[in-house]
Amino acid sequence: MKQLLSLAALSCALVATTAPAQAAPAAQARLDLGQDAAGPAIEPAVYGHFVEHLGAGVYGGLWVGPESAIPNTRGWRNDVVQALRQVGIPVMRWPGGCFADDYDWRDGIGDPAKRPVRVNRWWGGTESNRVGTHEFMDLVEQLGSEAYLAGNMGSMPPRALSQWLEYMTADGASTLAEERRRNGREQPWKVKYVGVGNESWGCGGNMRGEYQSDLHNRYATFLNQVVRVASGDGEGNDQLVDVLMARSGKHMDALTLHYYTIPGDWSAKGAATGFDATAWARTLKSAMGIEGRIAAVSRIMDKHDPQRRIGLYVDEWGSWYDTPPGAPALHQQNSLRDALIAALSFNVFHRHTDRVRMTNIAQMVNVLQAMVLTDGPSMVLTPTYHAFDLYRPFRGAAPLRVALKTPHFRIGDVELPSVDVSAARTPDGQLVLALVNLDPKQPAQVATGLKRAARGRLLTASAIDAHNTFAQPRAVVPVPVDAKPGKDGLTLQLPPASLLVVTLAPAP
Ligand code: AHR
């Protein structure tokens, strides 16, 4: 763990002015903003989530059951729901992941005491099916979210998927609607998105692209009035994207991309905390690689869909570290580094709004790059939660063109830009800027030339692996920042390893 900045330097950063605040010389960056939108508005669904039946992602983390001593509403824990409501959950993908292609929706309806217990093939242990369709849709409604069902194409017939949708959304005399009513839900639910399989090249059935596209077309034929999401690439396989777009483009409204940030490789991914500056740099480099993947997939999509009707949904993204021994499946701590991974990813998504219309971080609670960690009745918000919170003004805003001149730094064999940025105009005319200082050692100054004051929040800490624990839940929390323009305009001060999000009032 490296000490990053003195308290004195941090307090200067909080009142950013034109004068350099830190003792160490700051990297000098220059940001020029364009007036024109760089692409369509940032869809709120770009800040979406993914919830899978694995580890403590559902049971314990979100669902404790109506009889639990942990305060809950119809089984969903109140502390977690309240935290998630506060940050805003526009859309939730459920029930997998790999779990989705082994899931029979009929296991999760009706009397909970009579629901079958199944082996959780992918993630270990058993699935009680205590949380099924009615419970999930209750959570969707408690959070004011949209439902994104991940449908089973790998091991169930198309009729199972179309009947699940009919059960949920039909009104009138349909026998499936009657069954839903008997199970306690009178009104149909609204289901906006349906995924047709998940990672069909792997855990979703190990299919060839050609075979998958035939299957996709067949399943999608029986889905009405939903956004039909085809399972896409997660392995850097351009040919798969090409085949799916060529053969199934007509039968999809979106194609998915999965991208995980890993400091090492799949056999030794690396630790969530206790890492050094080299691992920091490798991890951020890996996170930035999402841009090349989105660009490559977009180019292939453009070839088949020049009008850009079909969205690219990055419906699994985030950091993936080694799970500590004895911890629930895919459980990991979440540090300041993860907040920067989230910020760099958001900046990339903002640069590609012409295609990227939804993303879903993996995963919402207690799994991989989580927003919230729980242990029994305790809950803690992660640095990633705070990154989502800082970026709230970007939802629905128009991304702006930027020209950024930034120095680069090198750690070992990794070279990175010191600063990364995103800028957007909110619907009420405010300018919002997100600035990331990737350098774990050197502060940065970003000159904007703007003659306006800025107000916002800064997320940083005194160690690069700083994280929140149940004992110290406020080790990494945002602090307020006010910055006034000097004679050369507004210059923003970024401590090492930091994220700053500010809004600027409209020019008079
Ligand atoms: O998010 C964990 C797993 O990663 C998902 O189940 C799967 O789709 C991906 O490989």
Short mmCIF file of C-alpha atoms and ligand atoms in Angstrom, two decimals:
data_model
loop_
_atom_site.label_atom_id
_atom_site.label_comp_id
_atom_site.label_asym_id
_atom_site.label_seq_id
_atom_site.Cartn_x
_atom_site.Cartn_y
_atom_site.Cartn_z
CA MET A 1 0.00 0.00 0.00
CA LYS A 2 1.40 3.34 -0.94
CA GLN A 3 0.88 6.64 0.82
CA LEU A 4 -0.50 8.96 -1.80
CA LEU A 5 -0.96 12.43 -0.46
CA SER A 6 -0.69 14.34 2.73
CA LEU A 7 -3.78 15.65 4.47
CA ALA A 8 -2.59 19.15 3.69
CA ALA A 9 -2.47 18.34 -0.04
CA LEU A 10 -5.93 16.79 0.15
CA SER A 11 -7.45 19.81 1.85
CA CYS A 12 -5.95 22.08 -0.84
CA ALA A 13 -7.48 19.83 -3.49
CA LEU A 14 -10.89 20.40 -1.92
CA VAL A 15 -10.69 24.12 -2.65
CA ALA A 16 -9.24 23.75 -6.12
CA THR A 17 -8.02 27.08 -7.50
CA THR A 18 -5.64 28.16 -10.21
CA ALA A 19 -2.62 27.78 -7.90
CA PRO A 20 -0.89 24.38 -7.75
CA ALA A 21 -1.89 22.89 -4.40
CA GLN A 22 0.36 19.86 -3.96
CA ALA A 23 3.96 19.80 -2.90
CA ALA A 24 4.87 17.24 -5.62
CA PRO A 25 4.92 18.76 -9.11
CA ALA A 26 1.61 18.14 -10.81
CA ALA A 27 1.18 16.64 -14.26
CA GLN A 28 -0.18 19.42 -16.48
CA ALA A 29 -3.20 18.59 -18.65
CA ARG A 30 -5.27 20.83 -20.89
CA LEU A 31 -8.95 20.26 -21.60
CA ASP A 32 -10.83 22.04 -24.38
CA LEU A 33 -14.53 21.46 -24.66
CA GLY A 34 -16.48 21.43 -27.87
CA GLN A 35 -19.98 22.86 -28.05
CA ASP A 36 -21.43 20.02 -30.12
CA ALA A 37 -22.83 16.79 -28.79
CA ALA A 38 -20.44 13.92 -29.48
CA GLY A 39 -23.32 11.45 -29.85
CA PRO A 40 -26.83 10.65 -28.67
CA ALA A 41 -27.71 11.30 -25.02
CA ILE A 42 -26.36 8.93 -22.36
CA GLU A 43 -29.16 6.45 -21.69
CA PRO A 44 -29.85 6.05 -17.95
CA ALA A 45 -29.69 2.28 -18.61
CA VAL A 46 -25.94 2.72 -19.16
CA TYR A 47 -25.89 2.74 -15.33
CA GLY A 48 -27.62 -0.65 -15.12
CA HIS A 49 -26.99 -3.68 -12.94
CA PHE A 50 -26.73 -7.43 -13.01
CA VAL A 51 -28.00 -9.81 -10.30
CA GLU A 52 -27.27 -13.54 -10.53
CA HIS A 53 -28.18 -16.42 -8.27
CA LEU A 54 -24.67 -17.08 -7.05
CA GLY A 55 -22.68 -16.71 -3.84
CA ALA A 56 -24.32 -14.12 -1.57
CA GLY A 57 -25.56 -12.04 -4.51
CA VAL A 58 -29.22 -12.76 -3.85
CA TYR A 59 -29.61 -14.80 -0.65
CA GLY A 60 -28.22 -12.90 2.33
CA GLY A 61 -27.14 -9.86 0.33
CA LEU A 62 -30.53 -8.76 -0.95
CA TRP A 63 -33.05 -11.34 0.17
CA VAL A 64 -33.30 -12.36 3.81
CA GLY A 65 -36.89 -13.61 3.79
CA PRO A 66 -39.98 -12.11 5.44
CA GLU A 67 -39.31 -13.91 8.74
CA SER A 68 -35.78 -12.54 9.14
CA ALA A 69 -34.79 -10.37 12.11
CA ILE A 70 -33.01 -8.16 9.56
CA PRO A 71 -35.53 -5.42 8.70
CA ASN A 72 -37.07 -6.22 5.33
CA THR A 73 -40.02 -5.57 3.08
CA ARG A 74 -41.57 -8.84 1.90
CA GLY A 75 -38.14 -10.47 2.25
CA TRP A 76 -35.92 -7.81 0.62
CA ARG A 77 -33.60 -6.17 3.13
CA ASN A 78 -34.49 -2.52 3.78
CA ASP A 79 -30.94 -1.20 4.27
CA VAL A 80 -29.72 -2.48 0.90
CA VAL A 81 -32.89 -1.49 -0.96
CA GLN A 82 -32.71 2.01 0.48
CA ALA A 83 -29.04 2.42 -0.52
CA LEU A 84 -29.81 1.18 -4.04
CA ARG A 85 -32.85 3.44 -4.36
CA GLN A 86 -30.68 6.37 -3.39
CA VAL A 87 -28.14 5.76 -6.14
CA GLY A 88 -30.87 4.82 -8.67
CA ILE A 89 -31.07 1.43 -10.39
CA PRO A 90 -32.46 2.02 -13.89
CA VAL A 91 -32.43 -1.62 -14.96
CA MET A 92 -31.61 -5.03 -13.47
CA ARG A 93 -30.59 -8.12 -15.42
CA TRP A 94 -31.64 -11.38 -13.72
CA PRO A 95 -31.34 -14.37 -12.96
CA GLY A 96 -27.92 -14.93 -14.67
CA GLY A 97 -25.30 -15.14 -16.22
CA CYS A 98 -24.50 -18.78 -16.61
CA PHE A 99 -27.31 -19.55 -14.14
CA ALA A 100 -29.89 -18.32 -16.68
CA ASP A 101 -29.33 -21.15 -19.16
CA ASP A 102 -29.97 -23.75 -16.47
CA TYR A 103 -33.03 -21.99 -14.99
CA ASP A 104 -36.63 -23.12 -15.30
CA TRP A 105 -38.92 -20.22 -14.41
CA ARG A 106 -41.60 -22.68 -13.25
CA ASP A 107 -39.32 -23.68 -10.33
CA GLY A 108 -39.70 -20.18 -8.90
CA ILE A 109 -43.48 -19.65 -8.83
CA GLY A 110 -46.25 -20.85 -6.53
CA ASP A 111 -46.12 -21.88 -2.89
CA PRO A 112 -42.52 -21.28 -1.71
CA ALA A 113 -42.66 -24.38 0.49
CA LYS A 114 -43.31 -26.54 -2.57
CA ARG A 115 -40.65 -25.11 -4.87
CA PRO A 116 -38.00 -27.60 -5.95
CA VAL A 117 -34.43 -27.33 -4.71
CA ARG A 118 -31.93 -27.62 -7.56
CA VAL A 119 -28.19 -27.97 -7.74
CA ASN A 120 -26.61 -24.66 -8.74
CA ARG A 121 -24.58 -26.21 -11.52
CA TRP A 122 -22.28 -23.30 -12.18
CA TRP A 123 -21.67 -21.73 -8.81
CA GLY A 124 -21.99 -24.52 -6.27
CA GLY A 125 -24.46 -25.36 -3.53
CA THR A 126 -28.19 -25.53 -4.12
CA GLU A 127 -30.83 -23.12 -5.33
CA SER A 128 -33.92 -23.04 -3.09
CA ASN A 129 -35.97 -21.09 -5.63
CA ARG A 130 -37.28 -19.04 -2.71
CA VAL A 131 -36.62 -16.01 -4.91
CA GLY A 132 -38.48 -16.45 -8.17
CA THR A 133 -40.41 -14.31 -10.61
CA HIS A 134 -42.87 -12.73 -8.14
CA GLU A 135 -40.14 -11.89 -5.64
CA PHE A 136 -37.78 -10.48 -8.30
CA MET A 137 -40.52 -8.30 -9.77
CA ASP A 138 -41.32 -7.03 -6.27
CA LEU A 139 -37.68 -5.92 -6.01
CA VAL A 140 -37.92 -4.29 -9.44
CA GLU A 141 -40.91 -2.31 -8.21
CA GLN A 142 -39.34 -1.43 -4.85
CA LEU A 143 -36.33 -0.03 -6.71
CA GLY A 144 -38.32 1.69 -9.46
CA SER A 145 -36.24 -0.23 -11.99
CA GLU A 146 -36.83 -1.90 -15.37
CA ALA A 147 -36.72 -5.69 -15.64
CA TYR A 148 -34.22 -7.35 -17.98
CA LEU A 149 -34.91 -11.09 -17.98
CA ALA A 150 -32.06 -13.33 -19.06
CA GLY A 151 -33.88 -16.12 -20.91
CA ASN A 152 -32.81 -19.75 -21.11
CA MET A 153 -31.86 -20.72 -24.66
CA GLY A 154 -29.29 -23.34 -23.62
CA SER A 155 -31.46 -25.98 -21.98
CA MET A 156 -35.17 -25.14 -22.39
CA PRO A 157 -37.41 -24.98 -25.49
CA PRO A 158 -38.56 -21.65 -26.96
CA ARG A 159 -42.05 -22.29 -25.62
CA ALA A 160 -40.72 -22.09 -22.04
CA LEU A 161 -39.35 -18.60 -22.68
CA SER A 162 -42.43 -17.31 -24.48
CA GLN A 163 -44.70 -18.74 -21.78
CA TRP A 164 -42.65 -17.11 -19.02
CA LEU A 165 -43.23 -13.79 -20.76
CA GLU A 166 -46.93 -14.54 -21.22
CA TYR A 167 -47.24 -15.49 -17.53
CA MET A 168 -45.74 -12.14 -16.56
CA THR A 169 -47.30 -9.77 -19.06
CA ALA A 170 -50.64 -11.20 -20.27
CA ASP A 171 -53.92 -9.64 -19.29
CA GLY A 172 -57.43 -10.99 -19.83
CA ALA A 173 -58.38 -14.63 -20.11
CA SER A 174 -55.00 -16.26 -20.74
CA THR A 175 -54.62 -19.38 -18.60
CA LEU A 176 -51.08 -18.28 -17.72
CA ALA A 177 -52.38 -14.89 -16.59
CA GLU A 178 -54.95 -16.72 -14.42
CA GLU A 179 -52.16 -18.76 -12.90
CA ARG A 180 -50.23 -15.56 -12.11
CA ARG A 181 -53.32 -14.13 -10.45
CA ARG A 182 -53.76 -17.29 -8.37
CA ASN A 183 -50.13 -16.85 -7.30
CA GLY A 184 -50.93 -13.39 -5.97
CA ARG A 185 -50.32 -10.90 -8.80
CA GLU A 186 -53.42 -9.41 -10.37
CA GLN A 187 -51.92 -6.83 -12.73
CA PRO A 188 -49.52 -7.84 -15.49
CA TRP A 189 -45.95 -6.72 -14.98
CA LYS A 190 -44.02 -4.65 -17.47
CA VAL A 191 -41.01 -6.47 -18.88
CA LYS A 192 -38.95 -4.30 -21.18
CA TYR A 193 -35.95 -6.46 -22.08
CA VAL A 194 -35.49 -10.18 -22.71
CA GLY A 195 -32.09 -11.76 -23.25
CA VAL A 196 -32.04 -14.76 -25.57
CA GLY A 197 -29.42 -16.92 -23.85
CA ASN A 198 -26.16 -15.90 -22.20
CA GLU A 199 -22.62 -16.54 -23.39
CA SER A 200 -23.92 -19.09 -25.87
CA TRP A 201 -20.30 -19.65 -26.96
CA GLY A 202 -19.55 -20.97 -23.43
CA CYS A 203 -21.71 -21.79 -20.39
CA GLY A 204 -24.87 -21.06 -22.41
CA GLY A 205 -24.40 -24.15 -24.61
CA ASN A 206 -20.92 -24.10 -26.21
CA MET A 207 -22.45 -23.31 -29.60
CA ARG A 208 -20.91 -22.27 -32.89
CA GLY A 209 -22.03 -18.81 -34.02
CA GLU A 210 -23.92 -20.28 -36.99
CA TYR A 211 -25.88 -22.67 -34.79
CA GLN A 212 -26.50 -19.98 -32.17
CA SER A 213 -27.90 -17.57 -34.75
CA ASP A 214 -30.37 -20.17 -36.03
CA LEU A 215 -31.48 -20.81 -32.46
CA HIS A 216 -31.65 -17.11 -31.67
CA ASN A 217 -33.93 -16.50 -34.65
CA ARG A 218 -36.19 -19.33 -33.57
CA TYR A 219 -36.50 -18.15 -29.94
CA ALA A 220 -36.83 -14.49 -30.88
CA THR A 221 -39.74 -15.32 -33.22
CA PHE A 222 -41.88 -16.11 -30.19
CA LEU A 223 -41.08 -12.95 -28.22
CA ASN A 224 -43.41 -10.00 -28.77
CA GLN A 225 -43.25 -6.43 -27.59
CA VAL A 226 -39.93 -6.65 -25.82
CA VAL A 227 -36.42 -5.54 -26.64
CA ARG A 228 -34.87 -8.79 -27.94
CA VAL A 229 -31.29 -9.05 -26.78
CA ALA A 230 -28.98 -11.50 -28.54
CA SER A 231 -26.07 -13.00 -26.62
CA GLY A 232 -22.84 -11.70 -28.15
CA ASP A 233 -19.12 -11.89 -27.60
CA GLY A 234 -17.05 -12.09 -24.42
CA GLU A 235 -13.83 -13.56 -25.73
CA GLY A 236 -12.60 -11.08 -28.32
CA ASN A 237 -14.23 -13.10 -31.11
CA ASP A 238 -14.92 -10.73 -34.01
CA GLN A 239 -16.03 -13.55 -36.26
CA LEU A 240 -18.84 -14.45 -33.86
CA VAL A 241 -20.10 -10.86 -33.92
CA ASP A 242 -20.00 -10.88 -37.72
CA VAL A 243 -21.93 -14.16 -37.98
CA LEU A 244 -24.58 -13.06 -35.46
CA MET A 245 -25.08 -9.69 -37.12
CA ALA A 246 -25.27 -11.23 -40.60
CA ARG A 247 -27.66 -14.05 -39.72
CA SER A 248 -29.69 -12.66 -36.81
CA GLY A 249 -29.53 -8.87 -37.17
CA LYS A 250 -33.16 -8.76 -38.33
CA HIS A 251 -34.31 -10.65 -35.24
CA MET A 252 -32.56 -8.67 -32.53
CA ASP A 253 -32.79 -5.19 -31.06
CA ALA A 254 -29.53 -5.40 -29.15
CA LEU A 255 -26.39 -7.51 -29.03
CA THR A 256 -24.40 -8.07 -25.86
CA LEU A 257 -20.73 -7.74 -25.05
CA HIS A 258 -19.07 -9.04 -21.87
CA TYR A 259 -15.80 -7.51 -20.67
CA TYR A 260 -14.04 -8.20 -17.38
CA THR A 261 -11.07 -6.30 -15.95
CA ILE A 262 -8.45 -8.68 -14.62
CA PRO A 263 -5.01 -7.63 -13.32
CA GLY A 264 -3.41 -11.02 -14.14
CA ASP A 265 -4.94 -13.85 -16.17
CA TRP A 266 -7.85 -16.25 -15.63
CA SER A 267 -5.69 -18.74 -13.71
CA ALA A 268 -4.24 -16.10 -11.32
CA LYS A 269 -6.42 -13.05 -11.52
CA GLY A 270 -4.87 -11.04 -8.69
CA ALA A 271 -5.95 -9.72 -5.31
CA ALA A 272 -8.67 -7.20 -4.60
CA THR A 273 -6.55 -5.43 -1.95
CA GLY A 274 -2.91 -5.44 -0.84
CA PHE A 275 -1.64 -4.89 -4.39
CA ASP A 276 1.25 -2.68 -5.49
CA ALA A 277 1.53 0.13 -8.04
CA THR A 278 2.38 -2.34 -10.82
CA ALA A 279 -0.86 -4.26 -10.28
CA TRP A 280 -2.70 -0.94 -10.08
CA ALA A 281 -1.35 0.09 -13.49
CA ARG A 282 -2.00 -3.31 -15.08
CA THR A 283 -5.56 -3.29 -13.81
CA LEU A 284 -6.37 0.18 -15.12
CA LYS A 285 -4.79 -0.74 -18.45
CA SER A 286 -7.05 -3.81 -18.59
CA ALA A 287 -10.08 -1.63 -17.72
CA MET A 288 -9.26 0.80 -20.53
CA GLY A 289 -9.15 -2.11 -22.96
CA ILE A 290 -12.94 -2.09 -22.99
CA GLU A 291 -12.80 0.86 -25.39
CA GLY A 292 -10.95 -1.09 -28.08
CA ARG A 293 -13.41 -3.95 -27.74
CA ILE A 294 -16.45 -1.69 -27.99
CA ALA A 295 -14.93 0.07 -31.00
CA ALA A 296 -14.13 -3.23 -32.75
CA VAL A 297 -17.60 -4.69 -32.15
CA SER A 298 -19.23 -1.39 -33.21
CA ARG A 299 -17.31 -1.43 -36.49
CA ILE A 300 -18.62 -4.89 -37.29
CA MET A 301 -22.15 -3.87 -36.29
CA ASP A 302 -21.88 -0.77 -38.51
CA LYS A 303 -21.15 -2.99 -41.50
CA HIS A 304 -24.45 -4.82 -41.07
CA ASP A 305 -26.54 -2.10 -39.45
CA PRO A 306 -25.37 1.28 -40.75
CA GLN A 307 -28.49 2.99 -39.35
CA ARG A 308 -27.46 1.83 -35.85
CA ARG A 309 -30.87 0.43 -34.99
CA ILE A 310 -29.33 -2.33 -32.90
CA GLY A 311 -27.92 -1.39 -29.52
CA LEU A 312 -24.73 -2.77 -28.01
CA TYR A 313 -25.44 -3.81 -24.41
CA VAL A 314 -22.35 -4.37 -22.29
CA ASP A 315 -24.44 -6.48 -19.96
CA GLU A 316 -21.53 -7.81 -17.91
CA TRP A 317 -18.53 -5.67 -17.03
CA GLY A 318 -16.32 -4.96 -14.03
CA SER A 319 -13.34 -6.23 -12.09
CA TRP A 320 -12.79 -9.90 -11.34
CA TYR A 321 -10.19 -10.84 -8.70
CA ASP A 322 -9.31 -14.09 -6.92
CA THR A 323 -11.99 -15.11 -4.43
CA PRO A 324 -10.51 -15.34 -0.92
CA PRO A 325 -10.54 -18.91 0.50
CA GLY A 326 -13.77 -19.70 2.31
CA ALA A 327 -15.65 -16.69 0.93
CA PRO A 328 -18.96 -17.10 -0.95
CA ALA A 329 -18.59 -17.59 -4.72
CA LEU A 330 -17.05 -14.63 -6.54
CA HIS A 331 -16.94 -12.51 -3.40
CA GLN A 332 -14.29 -9.77 -3.45
CA GLN A 333 -13.41 -6.52 -1.67
CA ASN A 334 -13.79 -3.29 -3.55
CA SER A 335 -11.20 -0.52 -3.35
CA LEU A 336 -10.47 2.94 -4.65
CA ARG A 337 -9.02 1.15 -7.71
CA ASP A 338 -12.49 -0.25 -8.48
CA ALA A 339 -14.01 3.23 -8.29
CA LEU A 340 -11.51 4.33 -10.94
CA ILE A 341 -12.27 1.25 -13.07
CA ALA A 342 -15.94 2.26 -12.94
CA ALA A 343 -15.14 5.87 -13.81
CA LEU A 344 -12.89 4.95 -16.75
CA SER A 345 -15.60 2.56 -18.01
CA PHE A 346 -18.32 5.22 -17.75
CA ASN A 347 -16.11 7.63 -19.70
CA VAL A 348 -15.75 5.00 -22.43
CA PHE A 349 -19.50 4.30 -22.50
CA HIS A 350 -20.14 8.06 -22.87
CA ARG A 351 -17.81 8.13 -25.88
CA HIS A 352 -19.83 5.38 -27.61
CA THR A 353 -23.46 6.35 -27.06
CA ASP A 354 -24.11 5.79 -30.77
CA ARG A 355 -24.18 2.06 -29.91
CA VAL A 356 -23.88 1.59 -26.16
CA ARG A 357 -27.40 2.01 -24.80
CA MET A 358 -27.24 -0.26 -21.78
CA THR A 359 -24.57 -1.68 -19.52
CA ASN A 360 -24.87 -3.89 -16.42
CA ILE A 361 -22.11 -3.99 -13.86
CA ALA A 362 -21.28 -7.46 -12.56
CA GLN A 363 -22.72 -7.62 -10.02
CA MET A 364 -24.95 -5.52 -7.79
CA VAL A 365 -24.40 -6.99 -4.29
CA ASN A 366 -21.62 -9.17 -2.78
CA VAL A 367 -20.43 -10.55 -6.15
CA LEU A 368 -17.44 -9.29 -8.20
CA GLN A 369 -17.41 -5.46 -8.50
CA ALA A 370 -20.31 -4.92 -6.12
CA MET A 371 -22.01 -1.71 -5.04
CA VAL A 372 -22.82 -3.06 -1.61
CA LEU A 373 -21.23 -5.69 0.63
CA THR A 374 -23.12 -7.35 3.47
CA ASP A 375 -22.28 -9.59 6.39
CA GLY A 376 -25.30 -10.75 8.38
CA PRO A 377 -27.16 -7.59 9.39
CA SER A 378 -24.24 -5.26 8.44
CA MET A 379 -23.94 -3.44 5.15
CA VAL A 380 -21.23 -1.25 3.66
CA LEU A 381 -21.20 0.89 0.52
CA THR A 382 -18.20 0.32 -1.74
CA PRO A 383 -16.08 2.89 -3.59
CA THR A 384 -17.82 1.65 -6.76
CA TYR A 385 -21.16 2.70 -5.25
CA HIS A 386 -19.73 6.19 -4.74
CA ALA A 387 -18.48 6.31 -8.34
CA PHE A 388 -22.01 5.50 -9.56
CA ASP A 389 -23.35 8.19 -7.25
CA LEU A 390 -20.86 10.82 -8.47
CA TYR A 391 -21.79 10.13 -12.10
CA ARG A 392 -25.53 10.55 -11.55
CA PRO A 393 -25.67 13.92 -13.37
CA PHE A 394 -24.55 12.17 -16.57
CA ARG A 395 -27.76 10.14 -16.87
CA GLY A 396 -29.74 11.56 -19.78
CA ALA A 397 -27.05 14.19 -20.53
CA ALA A 398 -25.60 14.84 -24.00
CA PRO A 399 -21.92 13.84 -24.24
CA LEU A 400 -19.67 16.64 -25.51
CA ARG A 401 -16.63 16.49 -27.72
CA VAL A 402 -13.43 17.09 -25.77
CA ALA A 403 -9.82 17.65 -26.72
CA LEU A 404 -7.58 16.53 -23.87
CA LYS A 405 -3.83 16.98 -23.83
CA THR A 406 -2.43 14.88 -21.03
CA PRO A 407 1.03 13.64 -20.13
CA HIS A 408 1.52 9.90 -19.74
CA PHE A 409 3.23 7.97 -16.95
CA ARG A 410 4.89 4.60 -16.84
CA ILE A 411 4.99 1.90 -14.15
CA GLY A 412 7.06 -1.12 -15.16
CA ASP A 413 5.97 -2.09 -18.66
CA VAL A 414 2.63 -0.25 -18.47
CA GLU A 415 2.12 3.23 -19.88
CA LEU A 416 -1.08 5.12 -19.11
CA PRO A 417 -2.42 8.63 -19.62
CA SER A 418 -2.30 10.66 -16.40
CA VAL A 419 -5.81 11.98 -16.91
CA ASP A 420 -9.03 10.71 -18.48
CA VAL A 421 -12.14 12.82 -18.88
CA SER A 422 -15.79 12.87 -19.84
CA ALA A 423 -17.95 15.96 -20.37
CA ALA A 424 -21.67 16.30 -20.98
CA ARG A 425 -24.47 18.85 -20.99
CA THR A 426 -27.42 18.02 -18.75
CA PRO A 427 -30.98 18.58 -20.01
CA ASP A 428 -31.19 21.73 -17.84
CA GLY A 429 -28.05 23.21 -19.44
CA GLN A 430 -25.42 22.45 -16.80
CA LEU A 431 -21.99 21.31 -17.85
CA VAL A 432 -20.79 18.20 -16.03
CA LEU A 433 -17.17 17.06 -16.01
CA ALA A 434 -15.70 13.81 -14.73
CA LEU A 435 -11.92 13.73 -14.37
CA VAL A 436 -9.82 10.74 -13.37
CA ASN A 437 -6.20 10.92 -12.28
CA LEU A 438 -4.88 7.43 -13.00
CA ASP A 439 -1.39 8.13 -11.65
CA PRO A 440 -1.02 6.60 -8.18
CA LYS A 441 1.86 8.93 -7.27
CA GLN A 442 1.61 12.26 -9.02
CA PRO A 443 -1.15 14.87 -8.73
CA ALA A 444 -2.53 16.47 -11.89
CA GLN A 445 -3.80 19.89 -12.84
CA VAL A 446 -6.33 20.21 -15.62
CA ALA A 447 -6.60 23.67 -17.15
CA THR A 448 -9.96 24.26 -18.85
CA GLY A 449 -9.88 27.97 -19.67
CA LEU A 450 -13.53 28.14 -18.61
CA LYS A 451 -14.52 31.34 -16.83
CA ARG A 452 -16.94 29.59 -14.54
CA ALA A 453 -16.97 28.17 -11.06
CA ALA A 454 -17.46 24.46 -10.47
CA ARG A 455 -18.92 22.49 -7.62
CA GLY A 456 -18.84 18.77 -7.10
CA ARG A 457 -17.26 15.89 -5.23
CA LEU A 458 -13.87 14.20 -5.09
CA LEU A 459 -13.19 10.53 -4.36
CA THR A 460 -9.69 9.60 -3.27
CA ALA A 461 -7.82 8.10 -0.31
CA SER A 462 -4.40 7.87 1.24
CA ALA A 463 -3.70 4.36 -0.10
CA ILE A 464 -4.35 2.93 -3.55
CA ASP A 465 -6.13 -0.11 -2.13
CA ALA A 466 -8.17 1.88 0.43
CA HIS A 467 -11.56 0.27 0.93
CA ASN A 468 -14.57 0.40 3.19
CA THR A 469 -15.08 -2.23 5.85
CA PHE A 470 -17.87 -2.87 8.34
CA ALA A 471 -15.56 -1.43 11.03
CA GLN A 472 -14.51 1.55 8.87
CA PRO A 473 -17.32 2.20 6.40
CA ARG A 474 -16.14 5.71 5.52
CA ALA A 475 -12.52 5.10 4.53
CA VAL A 476 -13.37 5.96 0.89
CA VAL A 477 -16.21 8.45 0.60
CA PRO A 478 -16.61 11.52 -1.60
CA VAL A 479 -15.82 14.97 -0.21
CA PRO A 480 -17.25 18.26 -1.51
CA VAL A 481 -15.20 20.45 -3.84
CA ASP A 482 -15.64 24.09 -4.83
CA ALA A 483 -13.40 25.50 -7.54
CA LYS A 484 -13.25 29.13 -8.68
CA PRO A 485 -11.75 30.35 -11.96
CA GLY A 486 -8.45 32.24 -11.80
CA LYS A 487 -7.19 34.75 -14.36
CA ASP A 488 -6.60 31.96 -16.91
CA GLY A 489 -9.91 30.32 -16.17
CA LEU A 490 -10.82 27.23 -14.21
CA THR A 491 -8.04 24.80 -13.35
CA LEU A 492 -9.01 21.61 -11.56
CA GLN A 493 -6.67 19.92 -9.10
CA LEU A 494 -6.61 16.15 -8.95
CA PRO A 495 -4.74 14.34 -6.19
CA PRO A 496 -3.02 11.10 -7.23
CA ALA A 497 -5.44 8.21 -7.78
CA SER A 498 -8.61 10.26 -7.71
CA LEU A 499 -11.96 10.86 -9.33
CA LEU A 500 -13.50 14.32 -9.47
CA VAL A 501 -16.99 15.05 -10.79
CA VAL A 502 -18.10 18.70 -10.95
CA THR A 503 -20.96 20.64 -12.48
CA LEU A 504 -20.65 24.15 -13.85
CA ALA A 505 -23.60 26.49 -13.93
CA PRO A 506 -24.71 27.64 -17.42
CA ALA A 507 -22.65 30.56 -18.73
CA PRO A 508 -24.43 33.90 -18.03
O1 AHR B 1 -20.67 -12.73 -13.70
C1 AHR B 1 -20.22 -14.03 -13.50
C2 AHR B 1 -20.27 -14.89 -14.75
O2 AHR B 1 -19.42 -14.37 -15.73
C3 AHR B 1 -21.60 -14.96 -15.46
O3 AHR B 1 -22.45 -15.91 -14.90
C4 AHR B 1 -21.22 -15.35 -16.85
O4 AHR B 1 -22.12 -14.90 -17.81
C5 AHR B 1 -19.83 -14.76 -17.02
O5 AHR B 1 -18.94 -15.66 -17.54
#
